[in-house]
């Protein structure tokens, strides 16, 4: 059962809106996650930072949209990989290596990075939705090129 052009456009728009909502949740989660231990008193900065439309059938606009979707998906995929990798490495270092901080600071950092995984999870969902939007863009571009012939 083939979907109409209007259904493909609606699916792409829905994927993009859902992706933006999930990425907004990721930002809210990132900025609400704070450390409570005073690292400035021991000489460290306590500000931890994480990695932080169209409806026309024109093939030129569809080309630009397709390439933009591919770039956004690649950037989000890189952020997800780096986020999970860095968080895992830092948690391993804090929990298993010699920590230069006392137990309160170590527990606070461990809690911070464990809660940070939720933010990266939202980023992963946003990346998957961006991938869906890319598939829809490519599908619409192919259909537009078939219409041009």
mmCIF file of N, CA and C in Angstrom:
data_model
loop_
_atom_site.group_PDB
_atom_site.id
_atom_site.type_symbol
_atom_site.label_atom_id
_atom_site.label_comp_id
_atom_site.label_asym_id
_atom_site.label_seq_id
_atom_site.Cartn_x
_atom_site.Cartn_y
_atom_site.Cartn_z
ATOM 1 N N UNK A 1 0.839 -1.159 0.000
ATOM 2 C CA UNK A 1 0.000 0.000 0.000
ATOM 3 C C UNK A 1 0.894 1.235 0.000
ATOM 4 N N UNK A 2 0.854 1.990 -1.045
ATOM 5 C CA UNK A 2 1.705 3.168 -1.192
ATOM 6 C C UNK A 2 1.073 4.361 -0.491
ATOM 7 N N UNK A 3 1.919 5.175 0.087
ATOM 8 C CA UNK A 3 1.454 6.384 0.752
ATOM 9 C C UNK A 3 1.454 7.547 -0.229
ATOM 10 N N UNK A 4 0.546 8.455 -0.053
ATOM 11 C CA UNK A 4 0.472 9.620 -0.930
ATOM 12 C C UNK A 4 1.568 10.619 -0.566
ATOM 13 N N UNK A 5 1.769 11.554 -1.451
ATOM 14 C CA UNK A 5 2.771 12.595 -1.217
ATOM 15 C C UNK A 5 2.431 13.385 0.048
ATOM 16 N N UNK A 6 1.174 13.684 0.242
ATOM 17 C CA UNK A 6 0.740 14.432 1.424
ATOM 18 C C UNK A 6 1.072 13.654 2.702
ATOM 19 N N UNK A 7 0.915 12.343 2.677
ATOM 20 C CA UNK A 7 1.238 11.531 3.848
ATOM 21 C C UNK A 7 2.731 11.556 4.142
ATOM 22 N N UNK A 8 3.566 11.504 3.087
ATOM 23 C CA UNK A 8 5.018 11.579 3.275
ATOM 24 C C UNK A 8 5.423 12.930 3.848
ATOM 25 N N UNK A 9 4.840 14.000 3.353
ATOM 26 C CA UNK A 9 5.145 15.338 3.866
ATOM 27 C C UNK A 9 4.722 15.439 5.327
ATOM 28 N N UNK A 10 3.539 14.930 5.642
ATOM 29 C CA UNK A 10 3.060 14.962 7.024
ATOM 30 C C UNK A 10 3.965 14.126 7.936
ATOM 31 N N UNK A 11 4.409 12.967 7.458
ATOM 32 C CA UNK A 11 5.308 12.121 8.257
ATOM 33 C C UNK A 11 6.637 12.832 8.511
ATOM 34 N N UNK A 12 7.173 13.486 7.495
ATOM 35 C CA UNK A 12 8.419 14.231 7.672
ATOM 36 C C UNK A 12 8.267 15.375 8.654
ATOM 37 N N UNK A 13 7.155 16.099 8.554
ATOM 38 C CA UNK A 13 6.896 17.206 9.468
ATOM 39 C C UNK A 13 6.712 16.696 10.895
ATOM 40 N N UNK A 14 5.986 15.608 11.050
ATOM 41 C CA UNK A 14 5.773 15.037 12.381
ATOM 42 C C UNK A 14 7.099 14.568 12.989
ATOM 43 N N UNK A 15 7.952 13.928 12.192
ATOM 44 C CA UNK A 15 9.255 13.471 12.693
ATOM 45 C C UNK A 15 10.109 14.655 13.125
ATOM 46 N N UNK A 16 10.093 15.737 12.349
ATOM 47 C CA UNK A 16 10.882 16.920 12.711
ATOM 48 C C UNK A 16 10.354 17.584 13.987
ATOM 49 N N UNK A 17 9.031 17.711 14.114
ATOM 50 C CA UNK A 17 8.468 18.328 15.313
ATOM 51 C C UNK A 17 8.742 17.482 16.555
ATOM 52 N N UNK A 18 8.614 16.176 16.417
ATOM 53 C CA UNK A 18 8.909 15.290 17.530
ATOM 54 C C UNK A 18 10.390 15.342 17.882
ATOM 55 N N UNK A 19 11.255 15.418 16.860
ATOM 56 C CA UNK A 19 12.689 15.527 17.088
ATOM 57 C C UNK A 19 13.002 16.813 17.854
ATOM 58 N N UNK A 20 12.391 17.939 17.461
ATOM 59 C CA UNK A 20 12.632 19.201 18.159
ATOM 60 C C UNK A 20 12.153 19.133 19.608
ATOM 61 N N UNK A 21 11.010 18.486 19.836
ATOM 62 C CA UNK A 21 10.498 18.358 21.202
ATOM 63 C C UNK A 21 11.449 17.523 22.059
ATOM 64 N N UNK A 22 11.950 16.428 21.516
ATOM 65 C CA UNK A 22 12.860 15.574 22.268
ATOM 66 C C UNK A 22 14.185 16.295 22.524
ATOM 67 N N UNK A 23 14.686 17.032 21.536
ATOM 68 C CA UNK A 23 15.926 17.774 21.737
ATOM 69 C C UNK A 23 15.735 18.893 22.755
ATOM 70 N N UNK A 24 14.556 19.499 22.792
ATOM 71 C CA UNK A 24 14.272 20.504 23.816
ATOM 72 C C UNK A 24 14.271 19.866 25.203
ATOM 73 N N UNK A 25 13.736 18.641 25.316
ATOM 74 C CA UNK A 25 13.784 17.931 26.594
ATOM 75 C C UNK A 25 15.222 17.632 26.985
ATOM 76 N N UNK A 26 16.053 17.310 25.987
ATOM 77 C CA UNK A 26 17.463 17.051 26.249
ATOM 78 C C UNK A 26 18.147 18.292 26.803
ATOM 79 N N UNK A 27 17.872 19.460 26.218
ATOM 80 C CA UNK A 27 18.465 20.702 26.714
ATOM 81 C C UNK A 27 17.980 21.019 28.126
ATOM 82 N N UNK A 28 16.693 20.843 28.368
ATOM 83 C CA UNK A 28 16.156 21.101 29.709
ATOM 84 C C UNK A 28 16.804 20.171 30.716
ATOM 85 N N UNK A 29 16.968 18.924 30.357
ATOM 86 C CA UNK A 29 17.592 17.950 31.249
ATOM 87 C C UNK A 29 19.046 18.311 31.518
ATOM 88 N N UNK A 30 19.739 18.777 30.504
ATOM 89 C CA UNK A 30 21.147 19.137 30.646
ATOM 90 C C UNK A 30 21.310 20.328 31.587
ATOM 91 N N UNK A 31 20.483 21.346 31.451
ATOM 92 C CA UNK A 31 20.638 22.549 32.253
ATOM 93 C C UNK A 31 20.076 22.411 33.667
ATOM 94 N N UNK A 32 19.224 21.432 33.910
ATOM 95 C CA UNK A 32 18.706 21.238 35.259
ATOM 96 C C UNK A 32 19.609 20.312 36.076
ATOM 97 N N UNK A 33 20.541 19.628 35.439
ATOM 98 C CA UNK A 33 21.452 18.714 36.119
ATOM 99 C C UNK A 33 22.656 19.504 36.626
ATOM 100 N N UNK A 34 22.820 19.601 37.930
ATOM 101 C CA UNK A 34 23.895 20.393 38.539
ATOM 102 C C UNK A 34 24.678 19.549 39.527
ATOM 103 N N UNK A 35 25.934 19.942 39.752
ATOM 104 C CA UNK A 35 26.703 19.356 40.840
ATOM 105 C C UNK A 35 26.483 20.207 42.075
ATOM 106 N N UNK A 36 26.520 19.580 43.234
ATOM 107 C CA UNK A 36 26.260 20.294 44.476
ATOM 108 C C UNK A 36 27.526 20.509 45.294
ATOM 109 N N UNK A 37 28.541 19.710 45.033
ATOM 110 C CA UNK A 37 29.801 19.867 45.748
ATOM 111 C C UNK A 37 30.495 21.140 45.270
ATOM 112 N N UNK A 38 31.094 21.899 46.161
ATOM 113 C CA UNK A 38 31.752 23.162 45.816
ATOM 114 C C UNK A 38 33.181 22.876 45.352
ATOM 115 N N UNK A 39 33.348 22.697 44.036
ATOM 116 C CA UNK A 39 34.667 22.416 43.490
ATOM 117 C C UNK A 39 35.549 23.658 43.451
ATOM 118 N N UNK A 40 34.952 24.839 43.468
ATOM 119 C CA UNK A 40 35.750 26.072 43.443
ATOM 120 C C UNK A 40 36.587 26.210 44.704
ATOM 121 N N UNK A 41 36.078 25.709 45.827
ATOM 122 C CA UNK A 41 36.833 25.833 47.075
ATOM 123 C C UNK A 41 38.097 24.985 47.061
ATOM 124 N N UNK A 42 38.136 23.954 46.207
ATOM 125 C CA UNK A 42 39.346 23.136 46.107
ATOM 126 C C UNK A 42 40.127 23.437 44.828
ATOM 127 N N UNK A 43 39.738 24.518 44.140
ATOM 128 C CA UNK A 43 40.528 24.964 42.998
ATOM 129 C C UNK A 43 40.020 24.548 41.635
ATOM 130 N N UNK A 44 38.848 23.944 41.543
ATOM 131 C CA UNK A 44 38.302 23.516 40.257
ATOM 132 C C UNK A 44 37.070 24.344 39.918
ATOM 133 N N UNK A 45 36.822 24.505 38.635
ATOM 134 C CA UNK A 45 35.614 25.185 38.183
ATOM 135 C C UNK A 45 34.461 24.184 38.252
ATOM 136 N N UNK A 46 33.368 24.539 38.926
ATOM 137 C CA UNK A 46 32.273 23.574 39.074
ATOM 138 C C UNK A 46 31.220 23.689 37.987
ATOM 139 N N UNK A 47 31.479 24.431 36.930
ATOM 140 C CA UNK A 47 30.545 24.500 35.812
ATOM 141 C C UNK A 47 30.879 23.400 34.812
ATOM 142 N N UNK A 48 30.215 22.278 34.924
ATOM 143 C CA UNK A 48 30.435 21.172 34.002
ATOM 144 C C UNK A 48 29.526 21.356 32.796
ATOM 145 N N UNK A 49 30.061 21.166 31.621
ATOM 146 C CA UNK A 49 29.295 21.353 30.395
ATOM 147 C C UNK A 49 29.240 20.045 29.618
ATOM 148 N N UNK A 50 28.110 19.822 28.978
ATOM 149 C CA UNK A 50 27.982 18.660 28.106
ATOM 150 C C UNK A 50 28.269 19.067 26.675
ATOM 151 N N UNK A 51 28.248 18.134 25.773
ATOM 152 C CA UNK A 51 28.456 18.441 24.377
ATOM 153 C C UNK A 51 27.231 19.252 23.879
ATOM 154 N N UNK A 52 26.997 19.883 23.877
ATOM 155 C CA UNK A 52 25.792 20.683 23.478
ATOM 156 C C UNK A 52 25.558 20.784 21.928
ATOM 157 N N UNK A 53 10.081 25.188 7.436
ATOM 158 C CA UNK A 53 10.055 23.982 6.608
ATOM 159 C C UNK A 53 9.356 24.115 5.230
ATOM 160 N N UNK A 54 9.476 22.889 4.862
ATOM 161 C CA UNK A 54 9.150 22.958 3.443
ATOM 162 C C UNK A 54 7.852 22.228 3.085
ATOM 163 N N UNK A 55 7.115 22.769 2.113
ATOM 164 C CA UNK A 55 5.916 22.119 1.584
ATOM 165 C C UNK A 55 5.855 22.254 0.071
ATOM 166 N N UNK A 56 6.890 22.716 -0.553
ATOM 167 C CA UNK A 56 6.891 22.926 -1.992
ATOM 168 C C UNK A 56 7.598 21.767 -2.691
ATOM 169 N N UNK A 57 7.161 21.379 -3.862
ATOM 170 C CA UNK A 57 7.747 20.231 -4.541
ATOM 171 C C UNK A 57 9.024 20.547 -5.327
ATOM 172 N N UNK A 58 9.578 21.735 -5.182
ATOM 173 C CA UNK A 58 10.770 22.098 -5.930
ATOM 174 C C UNK A 58 11.913 21.128 -5.604
ATOM 175 N N UNK A 59 12.545 20.591 -6.638
ATOM 176 C CA UNK A 59 13.631 19.631 -6.418
ATOM 177 C C UNK A 59 14.848 20.311 -5.809
ATOM 178 N N UNK A 60 15.052 21.594 -6.084
ATOM 179 C CA UNK A 60 16.178 22.311 -5.485
ATOM 180 C C UNK A 60 15.994 22.427 -3.973
ATOM 181 N N UNK A 61 14.791 22.746 -3.541
ATOM 182 C CA UNK A 61 14.506 22.834 -2.108
ATOM 183 C C UNK A 61 14.596 21.453 -1.469
ATOM 184 N N UNK A 62 14.111 20.441 -2.167
ATOM 185 C CA UNK A 62 14.204 19.078 -1.642
ATOM 186 C C UNK A 62 15.650 18.615 -1.548
ATOM 187 N N UNK A 63 16.487 19.015 -2.527
ATOM 188 C CA UNK A 63 17.912 18.688 -2.450
ATOM 189 C C UNK A 63 18.551 19.323 -1.222
ATOM 190 N N UNK A 64 18.297 20.610 -1.026
ATOM 191 C CA UNK A 64 18.866 21.315 0.124
ATOM 192 C C UNK A 64 18.375 20.701 1.427
ATOM 193 N N UNK A 65 17.105 20.374 1.502
ATOM 194 C CA UNK A 65 16.544 19.771 2.704
ATOM 195 C C UNK A 65 17.144 18.393 2.972
ATOM 196 N N UNK A 66 17.322 17.617 1.922
ATOM 197 C CA UNK A 66 17.906 16.288 2.073
ATOM 198 C C UNK A 66 19.324 16.374 2.604
ATOM 199 N N UNK A 67 20.136 17.250 2.008
ATOM 200 C CA UNK A 67 21.521 17.390 2.467
ATOM 201 C C UNK A 67 21.580 17.946 3.889
ATOM 202 N N UNK A 68 20.695 18.885 4.224
ATOM 203 C CA UNK A 68 20.656 19.420 5.593
ATOM 204 C C UNK A 68 20.256 18.323 6.583
ATOM 205 N N UNK A 69 19.295 17.492 6.214
ATOM 206 C CA UNK A 69 18.901 16.385 7.094
ATOM 207 C C UNK A 69 20.060 15.413 7.307
ATOM 208 N N UNK A 70 20.808 15.141 6.258
ATOM 209 C CA UNK A 70 21.951 14.229 6.376
ATOM 210 C C UNK A 70 23.008 14.814 7.306
ATOM 211 N N UNK A 71 23.287 16.108 7.161
ATOM 212 C CA UNK A 71 24.286 16.761 8.016
ATOM 213 C C UNK A 71 23.821 16.762 9.473
ATOM 214 N N UNK A 72 22.552 17.109 9.718
ATOM 215 C CA UNK A 72 22.034 17.132 11.090
ATOM 216 C C UNK A 72 22.084 15.735 11.705
ATOM 217 N N UNK A 73 21.734 14.722 10.937
ATOM 218 C CA UNK A 73 21.789 13.354 11.449
ATOM 219 C C UNK A 73 23.217 12.959 11.797
ATOM 220 N N UNK A 74 24.173 13.314 10.941
ATOM 221 C CA UNK A 74 25.570 12.992 11.215
ATOM 222 C C UNK A 74 26.085 13.715 12.467
ATOM 223 N N UNK A 75 25.720 14.976 12.623
ATOM 224 C CA UNK A 75 26.146 15.738 13.805
ATOM 225 C C UNK A 75 25.529 15.154 15.072
ATOM 226 N N UNK A 76 24.239 14.826 15.025
ATOM 227 C CA UNK A 76 23.589 14.229 16.193
ATOM 228 C C UNK A 76 24.181 12.855 16.518
ATOM 229 N N UNK A 77 24.482 12.064 15.494
ATOM 230 C CA UNK A 77 25.091 10.753 15.724
ATOM 231 C C UNK A 77 26.472 10.904 16.367
ATOM 232 N N UNK A 78 27.233 11.889 15.917
ATOM 233 C CA UNK A 78 28.541 12.143 16.525
ATOM 234 C C UNK A 78 28.393 12.559 17.988
ATOM 235 N N UNK A 79 27.411 13.411 18.257
ATOM 236 C CA UNK A 79 27.167 13.839 19.635
ATOM 237 C C UNK A 79 26.742 12.699 20.537
ATOM 238 N N UNK A 80 25.915 11.812 20.022
ATOM 239 C CA UNK A 80 25.474 10.654 20.812
ATOM 240 C C UNK A 80 26.661 9.746 21.121
ATOM 241 N N UNK A 81 27.468 9.461 20.105
ATOM 242 C CA UNK A 81 28.630 8.601 20.316
ATOM 243 C C UNK A 81 29.624 9.206 21.291
ATOM 244 N N UNK A 82 29.908 10.484 21.111
ATOM 245 C CA UNK A 82 30.845 11.158 22.009
ATOM 246 C C UNK A 82 30.272 11.266 23.415
ATOM 247 N N UNK A 83 28.979 11.529 23.519
ATOM 248 C CA UNK A 83 28.357 11.661 24.833
ATOM 249 C C UNK A 83 28.387 10.372 25.627
ATOM 250 N N UNK A 84 27.973 9.278 25.007
ATOM 251 C CA UNK A 84 28.004 7.997 25.704
ATOM 252 C C UNK A 84 29.436 7.562 25.986
ATOM 253 N N UNK A 85 30.341 7.774 25.031
ATOM 254 C CA UNK A 85 31.734 7.373 25.224
ATOM 255 C C UNK A 85 32.410 8.154 26.334
ATOM 256 N N UNK A 86 32.285 9.472 26.297
ATOM 257 C CA UNK A 86 32.935 10.305 27.313
ATOM 258 C C UNK A 86 32.336 10.068 28.690
ATOM 259 N N UNK A 87 31.018 9.933 28.764
ATOM 260 C CA UNK A 87 30.372 9.695 30.053
ATOM 261 C C UNK A 87 30.815 8.364 30.639
ATOM 262 N N UNK A 88 30.866 7.346 29.807
ATOM 263 C CA UNK A 88 31.323 6.029 30.279
ATOM 264 C C UNK A 88 32.765 6.054 30.745
ATOM 265 N N UNK A 89 33.633 6.710 29.981
ATOM 266 C CA UNK A 89 35.043 6.794 30.364
ATOM 267 C C UNK A 89 35.220 7.577 31.657
ATOM 268 N N UNK A 90 34.512 8.700 31.785
ATOM 269 C CA UNK A 90 34.640 9.496 33.005
ATOM 270 C C UNK A 90 34.096 8.751 34.220
ATOM 271 N N UNK A 91 32.978 8.053 34.060
ATOM 272 C CA UNK A 91 32.442 7.276 35.181
ATOM 273 C C UNK A 91 33.418 6.182 35.597
ATOM 274 N N UNK A 92 34.038 5.518 34.615
ATOM 275 C CA UNK A 92 35.016 4.474 34.937
ATOM 276 C C UNK A 92 36.201 5.072 35.687
ATOM 277 N N UNK A 93 36.670 6.225 35.210
ATOM 278 C CA UNK A 93 37.805 6.876 35.870
ATOM 279 C C UNK A 93 37.450 7.288 37.297
ATOM 280 N N UNK A 94 36.294 7.879 37.480
ATOM 281 C CA UNK A 94 35.894 8.361 38.803
ATOM 282 C C UNK A 94 35.680 7.203 39.774
ATOM 283 N N UNK A 95 35.082 6.104 39.281
ATOM 284 C CA UNK A 95 34.747 4.995 40.172
ATOM 285 C C UNK A 95 35.906 4.036 40.420
ATOM 286 N N UNK A 96 36.817 3.891 39.444
ATOM 287 C CA UNK A 96 37.847 2.857 39.571
ATOM 288 C C UNK A 96 39.268 3.396 39.699
ATOM 289 N N UNK A 97 39.513 4.570 39.214
ATOM 290 C CA UNK A 97 40.868 5.109 39.300
ATOM 291 C C UNK A 97 41.010 5.916 40.591
ATOM 292 N N UNK A 98 42.191 6.346 40.841
ATOM 293 C CA UNK A 98 42.437 7.153 42.039
ATOM 294 C C UNK A 98 41.823 8.527 41.829
ATOM 295 N N UNK A 99 40.800 8.827 42.568
ATOM 296 C CA UNK A 99 40.132 10.117 42.450
ATOM 297 C C UNK A 99 40.854 11.141 43.328
ATOM 298 N N UNK A 100 41.175 12.316 42.782
ATOM 299 C CA UNK A 100 41.868 13.334 43.586
ATOM 300 C C UNK A 100 40.935 14.044 44.570
ATOM 301 N N UNK A 101 39.636 13.728 44.531
ATOM 302 C CA UNK A 101 38.677 14.401 45.391
ATOM 303 C C UNK A 101 38.267 13.500 46.542
ATOM 304 N N UNK A 102 37.621 14.074 47.514
ATOM 305 C CA UNK A 102 37.131 13.280 48.642
ATOM 306 C C UNK A 102 35.877 12.508 48.224
ATOM 307 N N UNK A 103 35.345 11.714 49.146
ATOM 308 C CA UNK A 103 34.211 10.847 48.814
ATOM 309 C C UNK A 103 32.960 11.625 48.428
ATOM 310 N N UNK A 104 32.704 12.763 49.075
ATOM 311 C CA UNK A 104 31.517 13.559 48.728
ATOM 312 C C UNK A 104 31.581 14.049 47.295
ATOM 313 N N UNK A 105 32.741 14.534 46.888
ATOM 314 C CA UNK A 105 32.901 15.030 45.515
ATOM 315 C C UNK A 105 32.793 13.892 44.517
ATOM 316 N N UNK A 106 33.380 12.752 44.837
ATOM 317 C CA UNK A 106 33.319 11.599 43.939
ATOM 318 C C UNK A 106 31.877 11.124 43.776
ATOM 319 N N UNK A 107 31.131 11.048 44.858
ATOM 320 C CA UNK A 107 29.729 10.630 44.772
ATOM 321 C C UNK A 107 28.901 11.642 43.986
ATOM 322 N N UNK A 108 29.197 12.932 44.157
ATOM 323 C CA UNK A 108 28.460 13.970 43.433
ATOM 324 C C UNK A 108 28.741 13.890 41.935
ATOM 325 N N UNK A 109 29.999 13.689 41.580
ATOM 326 C CA UNK A 109 30.337 13.556 40.155
ATOM 327 C C UNK A 109 29.723 12.298 39.554
ATOM 328 N N UNK A 110 29.759 11.204 40.299
ATOM 329 C CA UNK A 110 29.154 9.964 39.817
ATOM 330 C C UNK A 110 27.656 10.160 39.570
ATOM 331 N N UNK A 111 26.969 10.814 40.514
ATOM 332 C CA UNK A 111 25.541 11.084 40.343
ATOM 333 C C UNK A 111 25.293 11.986 39.131
ATOM 334 N N UNK A 112 26.143 13.009 38.982
ATOM 335 C CA UNK A 112 25.997 13.946 37.862
ATOM 336 C C UNK A 112 26.112 13.217 36.519
ATOM 337 N N UNK A 113 27.137 12.395 36.362
ATOM 338 C CA UNK A 113 27.330 11.725 35.081
ATOM 339 C C UNK A 113 26.318 10.608 34.851
ATOM 340 N N UNK A 114 25.835 9.971 35.912
ATOM 341 C CA UNK A 114 24.777 8.967 35.729
ATOM 342 C C UNK A 114 23.478 9.638 35.280
ATOM 343 N N UNK A 115 23.131 10.797 35.860
ATOM 344 C CA UNK A 115 21.935 11.514 35.425
ATOM 345 C C UNK A 115 22.113 12.107 34.033
ATOM 346 N N UNK A 116 23.340 12.360 33.657
ATOM 347 C CA UNK A 116 23.608 12.931 32.346
ATOM 348 C C UNK A 116 23.274 11.941 31.222
ATOM 349 N N UNK A 117 23.245 10.666 31.552
ATOM 350 C CA UNK A 117 22.886 9.658 30.547
ATOM 351 C C UNK A 117 21.461 9.861 30.031
ATOM 352 N N UNK A 118 20.568 10.400 30.870
ATOM 353 C CA UNK A 118 19.198 10.676 30.417
ATOM 354 C C UNK A 118 19.207 11.706 29.294
ATOM 355 N N UNK A 119 20.018 12.729 29.453
ATOM 356 C CA UNK A 119 20.139 13.774 28.434
ATOM 357 C C UNK A 119 20.658 13.174 27.123
ATOM 358 N N UNK A 120 21.636 12.313 27.218
ATOM 359 C CA UNK A 120 22.185 11.685 26.018
ATOM 360 C C UNK A 120 21.156 10.731 25.405
ATOM 361 N N UNK A 121 20.331 10.130 26.231
ATOM 362 C CA UNK A 121 19.256 9.279 25.714
ATOM 363 C C UNK A 121 18.264 10.076 24.881
ATOM 364 N N UNK A 122 17.911 11.279 25.344
ATOM 365 C CA UNK A 122 17.042 12.147 24.545
ATOM 366 C C UNK A 122 17.723 12.538 23.232
ATOM 367 N N UNK A 123 19.034 12.772 23.296
ATOM 368 C CA UNK A 123 19.784 13.092 22.084
ATOM 369 C C UNK A 123 19.754 11.908 21.115
ATOM 370 N N UNK A 124 19.833 10.697 21.632
ATOM 371 C CA UNK A 124 19.748 9.494 20.801
ATOM 372 C C UNK A 124 18.378 9.399 20.128
ATOM 373 N N UNK A 125 17.317 9.677 20.876
ATOM 374 C CA UNK A 125 15.977 9.657 20.284
ATOM 375 C C UNK A 125 15.864 10.715 19.198
ATOM 376 N N UNK A 126 16.415 11.907 19.452
ATOM 377 C CA UNK A 126 16.425 12.960 18.441
ATOM 378 C C UNK A 126 17.186 12.555 17.199
ATOM 379 N N UNK A 127 18.287 11.830 17.370
ATOM 380 C CA UNK A 127 19.074 11.361 16.223
ATOM 381 C C UNK A 127 18.287 10.340 15.405
ATOM 382 N N UNK A 128 17.583 9.441 16.069
ATOM 383 C CA UNK A 128 16.764 8.450 15.357
ATOM 384 C C UNK A 128 15.640 9.142 14.588
ATOM 385 N N UNK A 129 15.014 10.135 15.220
ATOM 386 C CA UNK A 129 13.954 10.875 14.527
ATOM 387 C C UNK A 129 14.526 11.679 13.357
ATOM 388 N N UNK A 130 15.721 12.212 13.517
ATOM 389 C CA UNK A 130 16.368 12.920 12.413
ATOM 390 C C UNK A 130 16.671 11.956 11.268
ATOM 391 N N UNK A 131 17.050 10.738 11.601
ATOM 392 C CA UNK A 131 17.270 9.723 10.573
ATOM 393 C C UNK A 131 15.970 9.415 9.836
ATOM 394 N N UNK A 132 14.856 9.355 10.575
ATOM 395 C CA UNK A 132 13.555 9.146 9.925
ATOM 396 C C UNK A 132 13.213 10.313 9.002
ATOM 397 N N UNK A 133 13.500 11.545 9.459
ATOM 398 C CA UNK A 133 13.255 12.712 8.610
ATOM 399 C C UNK A 133 14.124 12.672 7.357
ATOM 400 N N UNK A 134 15.339 12.170 7.479
ATOM 401 C CA UNK A 134 16.226 12.033 6.314
ATOM 402 C C UNK A 134 15.655 11.040 5.316
ATOM 403 N N UNK A 135 15.153 9.928 5.810
ATOM 404 C CA UNK A 135 14.550 8.931 4.918
ATOM 405 C C UNK A 135 13.354 9.525 4.183
ATOM 406 N N UNK A 136 12.535 10.287 4.907
ATOM 407 C CA UNK A 136 11.381 10.925 4.278
ATOM 408 C C UNK A 136 11.838 11.937 3.230
ATOM 409 N N UNK A 137 12.877 12.718 3.527
ATOM 410 C CA UNK A 137 13.393 13.697 2.562
ATOM 411 C C UNK A 137 13.887 13.023 1.287
ATOM 412 N N UNK A 138 14.613 11.939 1.469
ATOM 413 C CA UNK A 138 15.120 11.212 0.299
ATOM 414 C C UNK A 138 13.958 10.644 -0.510
ATOM 415 N N UNK A 139 12.986 10.101 0.181
ATOM 416 C CA UNK A 139 11.813 9.540 -0.514
ATOM 417 C C UNK A 139 11.065 10.627 -1.302
ATOM 418 N N UNK A 140 10.868 11.795 -0.673
ATOM 419 C CA UNK A 140 10.196 12.889 -1.376
ATOM 420 C C UNK A 140 11.037 13.385 -2.556
ATOM 421 N N UNK A 141 12.344 13.401 -2.392
ATOM 422 C CA UNK A 141 13.222 13.858 -3.482
ATOM 423 C C UNK A 141 13.145 12.888 -4.662
ATOM 424 N N UNK A 142 13.126 11.625 -4.388
ATOM 425 C CA UNK A 142 13.025 10.630 -5.462
ATOM 426 C C UNK A 142 11.688 10.750 -6.182
ATOM 427 N N UNK A 143 10.616 10.937 -5.420
ATOM 428 C CA UNK A 143 9.315 11.095 -6.047
ATOM 429 C C UNK A 143 9.244 12.378 -6.870
ATOM 430 N N UNK A 144 9.879 13.453 -6.395
ATOM 431 C CA UNK A 144 9.886 14.705 -7.145
ATOM 432 C C UNK A 144 10.670 14.563 -8.442
ATOM 433 N N UNK A 145 11.771 13.814 -8.403
ATOM 434 C CA UNK A 145 12.546 13.622 -9.631
ATOM 435 C C UNK A 145 11.782 12.737 -10.618
ATOM 436 N N UNK A 146 10.975 11.807 -10.129
ATOM 437 C CA UNK A 146 10.145 10.996 -11.022
ATOM 438 C C UNK A 146 9.060 11.860 -11.680
ATOM 439 N N UNK A 147 8.545 12.843 -10.924
ATOM 440 C CA UNK A 147 7.533 13.742 -11.463
ATOM 441 C C UNK A 147 8.105 14.671 -12.528
ATOM 442 N N UNK A 148 9.404 15.020 -12.391
ATOM 443 C CA UNK A 148 10.040 15.920 -13.359
ATOM 444 C C UNK A 148 10.237 15.271 -14.723
ATOM 445 N N UNK A 149 10.354 13.935 -14.739
ATOM 446 C CA UNK A 149 10.625 13.222 -15.983
ATOM 447 C C UNK A 149 9.396 13.076 -16.778
#
